[in-house]
Short mmCIF file of C-alpha atoms in Angstrom, two decimals:
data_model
loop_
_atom_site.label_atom_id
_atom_site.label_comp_id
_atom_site.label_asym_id
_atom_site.label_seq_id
_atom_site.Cartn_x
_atom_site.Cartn_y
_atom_site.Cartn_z
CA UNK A 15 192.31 98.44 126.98
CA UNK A 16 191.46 97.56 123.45
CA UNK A 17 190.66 101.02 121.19
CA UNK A 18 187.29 99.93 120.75
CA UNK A 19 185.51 103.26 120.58
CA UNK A 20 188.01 105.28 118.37
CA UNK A 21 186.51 108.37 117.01
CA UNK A 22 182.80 107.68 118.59
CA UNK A 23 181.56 110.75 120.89
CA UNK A 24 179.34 109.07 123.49
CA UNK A 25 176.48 110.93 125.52
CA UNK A 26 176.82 109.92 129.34
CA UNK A 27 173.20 110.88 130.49
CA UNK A 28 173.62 109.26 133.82
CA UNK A 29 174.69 111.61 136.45
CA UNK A 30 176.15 108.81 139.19
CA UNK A 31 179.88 107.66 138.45
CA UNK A 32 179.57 109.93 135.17
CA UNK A 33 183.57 110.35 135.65
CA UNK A 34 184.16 107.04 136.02
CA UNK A 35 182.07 106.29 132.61
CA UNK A 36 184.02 108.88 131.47
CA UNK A 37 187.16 107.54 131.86
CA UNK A 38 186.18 104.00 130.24
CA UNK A 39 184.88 105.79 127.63
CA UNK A 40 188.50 107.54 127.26
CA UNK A 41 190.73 104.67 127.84
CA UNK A 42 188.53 102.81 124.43
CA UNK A 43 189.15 105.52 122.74
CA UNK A 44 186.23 107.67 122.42
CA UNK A 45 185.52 111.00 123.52
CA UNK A 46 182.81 111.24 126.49
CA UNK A 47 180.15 113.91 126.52
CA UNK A 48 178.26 114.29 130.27
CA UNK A 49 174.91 115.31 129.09
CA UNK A 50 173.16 114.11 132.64
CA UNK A 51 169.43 113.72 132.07
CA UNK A 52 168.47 113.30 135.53
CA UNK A 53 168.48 115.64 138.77
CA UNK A 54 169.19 114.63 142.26
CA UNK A 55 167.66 111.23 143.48
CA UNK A 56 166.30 112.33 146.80
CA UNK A 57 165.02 110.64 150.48
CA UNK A 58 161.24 111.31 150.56
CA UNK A 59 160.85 111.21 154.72
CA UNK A 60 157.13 111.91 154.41
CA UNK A 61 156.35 109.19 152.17
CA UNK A 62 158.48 106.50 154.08
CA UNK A 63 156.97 107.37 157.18
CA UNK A 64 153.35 106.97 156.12
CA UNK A 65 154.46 103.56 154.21
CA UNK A 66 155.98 102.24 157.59
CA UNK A 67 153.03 103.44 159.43
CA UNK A 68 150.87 101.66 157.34
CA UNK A 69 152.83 98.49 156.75
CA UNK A 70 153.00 98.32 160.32
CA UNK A 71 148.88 98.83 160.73
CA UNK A 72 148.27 96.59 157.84
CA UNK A 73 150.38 94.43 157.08
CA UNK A 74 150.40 93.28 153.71
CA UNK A 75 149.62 89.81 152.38
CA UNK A 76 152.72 89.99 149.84
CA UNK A 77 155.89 92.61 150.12
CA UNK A 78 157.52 93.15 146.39
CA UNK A 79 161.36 94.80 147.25
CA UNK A 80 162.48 95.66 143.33
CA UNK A 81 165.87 98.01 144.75
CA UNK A 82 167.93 97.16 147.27
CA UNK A 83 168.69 100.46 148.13
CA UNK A 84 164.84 101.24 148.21
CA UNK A 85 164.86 98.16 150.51
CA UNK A 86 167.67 99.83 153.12
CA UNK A 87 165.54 102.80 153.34
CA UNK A 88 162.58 101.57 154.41
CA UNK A 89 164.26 99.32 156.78
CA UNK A 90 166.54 102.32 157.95
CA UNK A 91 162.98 104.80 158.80
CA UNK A 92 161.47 101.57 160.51
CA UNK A 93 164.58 101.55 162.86
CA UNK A 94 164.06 105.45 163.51
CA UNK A 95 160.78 104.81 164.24
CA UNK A 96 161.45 102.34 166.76
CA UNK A 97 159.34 99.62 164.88
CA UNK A 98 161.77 97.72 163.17
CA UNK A 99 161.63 94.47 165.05
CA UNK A 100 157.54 94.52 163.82
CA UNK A 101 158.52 95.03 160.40
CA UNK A 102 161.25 92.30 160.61
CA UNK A 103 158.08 89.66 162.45
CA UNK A 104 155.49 91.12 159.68
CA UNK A 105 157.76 90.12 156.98
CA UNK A 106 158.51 86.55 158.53
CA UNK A 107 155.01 85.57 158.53
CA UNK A 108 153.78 87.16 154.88
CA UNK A 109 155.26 86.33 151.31
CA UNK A 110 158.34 88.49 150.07
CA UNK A 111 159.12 88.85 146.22
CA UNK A 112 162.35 90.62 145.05
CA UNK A 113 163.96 91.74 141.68
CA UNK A 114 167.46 91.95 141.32
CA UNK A 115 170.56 90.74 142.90
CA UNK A 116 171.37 93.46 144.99
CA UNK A 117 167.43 93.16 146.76
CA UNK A 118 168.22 89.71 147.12
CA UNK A 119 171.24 90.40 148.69
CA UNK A 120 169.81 92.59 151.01
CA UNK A 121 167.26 90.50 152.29
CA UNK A 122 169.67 88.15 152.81
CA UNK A 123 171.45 89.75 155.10
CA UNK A 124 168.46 90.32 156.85
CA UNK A 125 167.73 86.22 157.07
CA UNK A 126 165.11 86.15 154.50
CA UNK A 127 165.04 84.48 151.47
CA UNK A 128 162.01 85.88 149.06
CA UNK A 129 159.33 83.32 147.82
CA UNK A 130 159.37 85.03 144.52
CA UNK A 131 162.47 86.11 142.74
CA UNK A 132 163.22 87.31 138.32
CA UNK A 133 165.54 85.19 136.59
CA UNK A 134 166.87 88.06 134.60
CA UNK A 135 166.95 91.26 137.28
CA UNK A 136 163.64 92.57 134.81
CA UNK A 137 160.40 93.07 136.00
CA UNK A 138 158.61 90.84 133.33
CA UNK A 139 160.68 88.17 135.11
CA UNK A 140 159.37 88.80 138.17
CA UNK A 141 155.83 88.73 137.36
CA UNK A 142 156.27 84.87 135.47
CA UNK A 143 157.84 84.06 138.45
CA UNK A 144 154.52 84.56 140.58
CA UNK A 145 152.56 81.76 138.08
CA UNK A 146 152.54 79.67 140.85
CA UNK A 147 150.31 82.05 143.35
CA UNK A 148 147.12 83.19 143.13
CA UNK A 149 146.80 87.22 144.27
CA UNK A 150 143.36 87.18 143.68
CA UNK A 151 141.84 89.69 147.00
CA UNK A 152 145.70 90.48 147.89
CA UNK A 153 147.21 93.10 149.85
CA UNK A 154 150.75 93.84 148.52
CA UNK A 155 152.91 96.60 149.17
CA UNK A 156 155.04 97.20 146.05
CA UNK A 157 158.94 99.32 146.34
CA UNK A 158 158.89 100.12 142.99
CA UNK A 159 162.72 101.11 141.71
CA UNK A 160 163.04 104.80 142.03
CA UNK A 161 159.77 105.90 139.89
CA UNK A 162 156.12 104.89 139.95
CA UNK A 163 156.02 101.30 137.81
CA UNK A 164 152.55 101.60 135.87
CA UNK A 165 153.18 98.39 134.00
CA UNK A 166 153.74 96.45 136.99
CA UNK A 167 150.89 97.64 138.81
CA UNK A 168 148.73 97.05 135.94
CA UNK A 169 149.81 93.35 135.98
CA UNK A 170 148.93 93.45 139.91
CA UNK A 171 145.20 95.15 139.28
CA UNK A 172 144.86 92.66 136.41
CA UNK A 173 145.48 89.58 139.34
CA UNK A 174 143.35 91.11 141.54
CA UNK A 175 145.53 92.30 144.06
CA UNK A 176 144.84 95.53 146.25
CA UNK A 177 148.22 96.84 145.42
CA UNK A 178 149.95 99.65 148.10
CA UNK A 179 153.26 101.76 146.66
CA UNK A 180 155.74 103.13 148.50
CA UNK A 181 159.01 105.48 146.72
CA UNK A 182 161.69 105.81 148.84
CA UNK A 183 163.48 107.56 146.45
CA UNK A 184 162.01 110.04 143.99
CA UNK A 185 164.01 111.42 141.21
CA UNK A 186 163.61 114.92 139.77
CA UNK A 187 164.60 116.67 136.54
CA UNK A 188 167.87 117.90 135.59
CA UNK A 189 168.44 121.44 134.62
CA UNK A 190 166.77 122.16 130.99
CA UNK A 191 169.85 123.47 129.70
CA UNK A 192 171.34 119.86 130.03
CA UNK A 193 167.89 118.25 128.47
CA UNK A 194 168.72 120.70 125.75
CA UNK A 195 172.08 120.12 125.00
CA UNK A 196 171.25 115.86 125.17
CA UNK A 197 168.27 116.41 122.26
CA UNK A 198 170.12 118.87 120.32
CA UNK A 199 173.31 116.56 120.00
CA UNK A 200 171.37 113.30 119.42
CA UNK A 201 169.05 114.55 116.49
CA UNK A 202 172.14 116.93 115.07
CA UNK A 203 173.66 113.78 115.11
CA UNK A 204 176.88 114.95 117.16
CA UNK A 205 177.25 111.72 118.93
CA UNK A 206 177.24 108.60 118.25
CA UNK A 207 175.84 107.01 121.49
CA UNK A 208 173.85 107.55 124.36
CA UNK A 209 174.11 105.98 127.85
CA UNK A 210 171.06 105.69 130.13
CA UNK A 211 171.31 103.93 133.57
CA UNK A 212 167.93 104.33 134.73
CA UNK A 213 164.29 104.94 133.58
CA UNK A 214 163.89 108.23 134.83
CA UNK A 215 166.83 109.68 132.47
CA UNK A 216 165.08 108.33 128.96
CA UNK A 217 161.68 109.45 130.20
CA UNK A 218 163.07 112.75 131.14
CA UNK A 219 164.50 113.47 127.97
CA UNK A 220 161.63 112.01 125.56
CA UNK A 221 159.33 114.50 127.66
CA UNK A 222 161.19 117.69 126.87
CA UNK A 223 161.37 116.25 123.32
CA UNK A 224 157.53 116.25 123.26
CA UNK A 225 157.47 119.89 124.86
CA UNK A 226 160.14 120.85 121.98
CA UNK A 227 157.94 118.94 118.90
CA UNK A 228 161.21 117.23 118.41
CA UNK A 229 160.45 113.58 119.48
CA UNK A 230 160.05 112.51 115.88
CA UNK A 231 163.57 113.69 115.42
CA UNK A 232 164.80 112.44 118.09
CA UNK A 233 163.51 108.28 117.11
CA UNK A 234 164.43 108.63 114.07
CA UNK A 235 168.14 109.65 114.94
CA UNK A 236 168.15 106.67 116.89
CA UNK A 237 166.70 104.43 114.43
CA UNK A 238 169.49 105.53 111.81
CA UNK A 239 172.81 106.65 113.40
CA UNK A 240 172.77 107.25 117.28
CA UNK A 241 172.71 103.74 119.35
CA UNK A 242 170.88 103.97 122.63
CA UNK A 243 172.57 102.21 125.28
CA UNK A 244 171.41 100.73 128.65
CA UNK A 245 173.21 100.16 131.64
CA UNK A 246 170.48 96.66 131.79
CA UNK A 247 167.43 94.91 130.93
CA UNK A 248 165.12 97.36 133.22
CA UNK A 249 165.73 100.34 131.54
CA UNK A 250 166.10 99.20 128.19
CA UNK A 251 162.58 98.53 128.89
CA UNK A 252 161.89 102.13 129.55
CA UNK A 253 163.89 102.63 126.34
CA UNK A 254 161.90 100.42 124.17
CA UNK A 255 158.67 101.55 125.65
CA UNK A 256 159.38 105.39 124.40
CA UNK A 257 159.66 103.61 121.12
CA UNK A 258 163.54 103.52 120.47
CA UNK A 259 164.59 100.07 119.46
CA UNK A 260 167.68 99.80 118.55
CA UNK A 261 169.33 98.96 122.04
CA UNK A 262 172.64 97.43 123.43
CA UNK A 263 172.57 96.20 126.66
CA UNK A 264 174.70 93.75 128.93
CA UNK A 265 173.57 90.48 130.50
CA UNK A 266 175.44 91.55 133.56
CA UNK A 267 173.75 94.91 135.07
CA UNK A 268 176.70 97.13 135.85
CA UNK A 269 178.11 100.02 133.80
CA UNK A 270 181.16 98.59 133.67
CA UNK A 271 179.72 95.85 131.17
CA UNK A 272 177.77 98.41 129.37
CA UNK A 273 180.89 100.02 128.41
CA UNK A 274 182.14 96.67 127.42
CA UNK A 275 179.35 96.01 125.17
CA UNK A 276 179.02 99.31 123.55
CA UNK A 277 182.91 99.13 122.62
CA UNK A 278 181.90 95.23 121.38
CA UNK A 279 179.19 97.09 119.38
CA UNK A 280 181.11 99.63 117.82
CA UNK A 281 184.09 97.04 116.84
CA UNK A 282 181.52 94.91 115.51
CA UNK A 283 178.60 96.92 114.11
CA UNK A 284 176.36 94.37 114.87
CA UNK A 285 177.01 91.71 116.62
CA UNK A 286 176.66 92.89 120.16
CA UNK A 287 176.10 90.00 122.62
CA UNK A 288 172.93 91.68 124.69
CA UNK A 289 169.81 89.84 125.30
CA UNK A 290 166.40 90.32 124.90
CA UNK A 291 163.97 93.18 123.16
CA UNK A 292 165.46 94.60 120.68
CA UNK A 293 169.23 94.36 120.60
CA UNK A 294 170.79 95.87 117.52
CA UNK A 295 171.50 93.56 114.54
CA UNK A 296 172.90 95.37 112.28
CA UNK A 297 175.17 94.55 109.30
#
């Protein structure tokens, strides 16, 4: 594998398949740093069962799926509760929107196709994809991918819709002295990257920056020497909406290509081949 991150130190902040990033990271020739900025992702029974209870009692006009594994759960508490076959007749005979590949996969193997899919796995897609419908007086029950999605739900309110959540999954902080360790090596400019694979982990750490009076600091090392990296187009959106951007990000959504990019970034300074917001330019 070409040396394409020789002498970079890069910040792994996501805590799932942090060894395998780290060995990537290794075999391009940079030295990884696991700085995980997120705590354990966890089954929230309580809130599943009420959302099955009440998608079962009132069944929704339009059912948005944005995870696939959020999707599995849901489906998986239904089954324990003995109601899945009125889920699977609810969802045949009401609208189904999905983001991503992996949600559409999912309902595929469940024999539905979704009325409304993204063209790009982001939620903006998904969201120009419903011009065609009017949710005007609406009931939709929204899976949003692992965190409340305020922007989303915004756009919903703003269409009139009489929106519903349900989080399968909630994620929780990691340990401080991790949060620490992340802030203080970005801003004392002791790496040269950082890695995020999901919202939560950018939003964590901008938070303890605000706590710390260091989030000043901490844009403007990544406006001048750290690159912020995202594992795709959904969470550099919850990059560039902390204000950070200078992003690289891969068309494909897998950390694999991540890896890919960032070693096509650092090779390159500049002409990484992400897509959208703001992907770094520089020369």
């Amino acid at each position: 594998m070409a040396q394409r991150m020789a002498g970079k130190r890069v910040a792994l902040a996501g805590p799932r398949k942090a060894d395998e990033m780290a060995l990537l990271v290794t075999k391009m020739g940079g030295e990884p740093v696991q700085r995980p900025a997120q705590g354990t992702v966890f089954l929230d029974d309580i809130e599943l069962r009420n959302a099955v209870v009440s998608w079962v009692k009132q069944p929704p006009d339009w059912n948005i799926f944005t995870t696939g594994m959020g999707l599995n759960a849901l489906f998986d508490m239904a089954e324990d509760m003995g109601v899945a076959e009125q889920i699977m007749e609810l969802l045949h005979s009401s609208n189904i929107a999905a983001r991503g590949y992996k949600t559409v996969n999912e309902l595929k193997k469940r024999g539905f196709t979704p009325d409304v899919r993204d063209e790009d796995g982001s939620l903006d897609g998904l969201t120009r994809a419903f011009a065609p419908y009017d949710l005007k007086g609406k009931e939709v029950l929204l899976q949003p991918h692992g965190d409340p999605a305020p922007r989303l739900v915004k756009w919903l309110d703003e269409q009139g819709a009489v929106t519903r959540q349900v989080l399968p999954y909630k994620h929780i902080p990691p340990e401080e002295a991790n949060l620490q360790a992340l802030l203080a090596d970005i801003v004392n400019r002791n790496v040269d990257a950082v890695t995020f694979t999901s919202g939560p982990q950018i939003r964590f750490l901008c938070q303890y920056a605000r706590e710390q009076n260091r989030m000043e600091d901490l844009l403007e090392a990544f406006r001048q020497d750290v690159i912020a990296v995202s594992v795709g187009k959904v969470t550099a959106q919850s990059i560039l909406e902390e204000g950070i951007e200078r992003i690289v990000f891969p068309v494909e959504e897998r950390m694999g290509a991540m890896m890919v990019e960032l070693g096509k970034y650092f090779e390159h300074r500049g002409s990484a081949h992400g897509f959208g917001l703001e992907v770094v330019n520089e020369h």
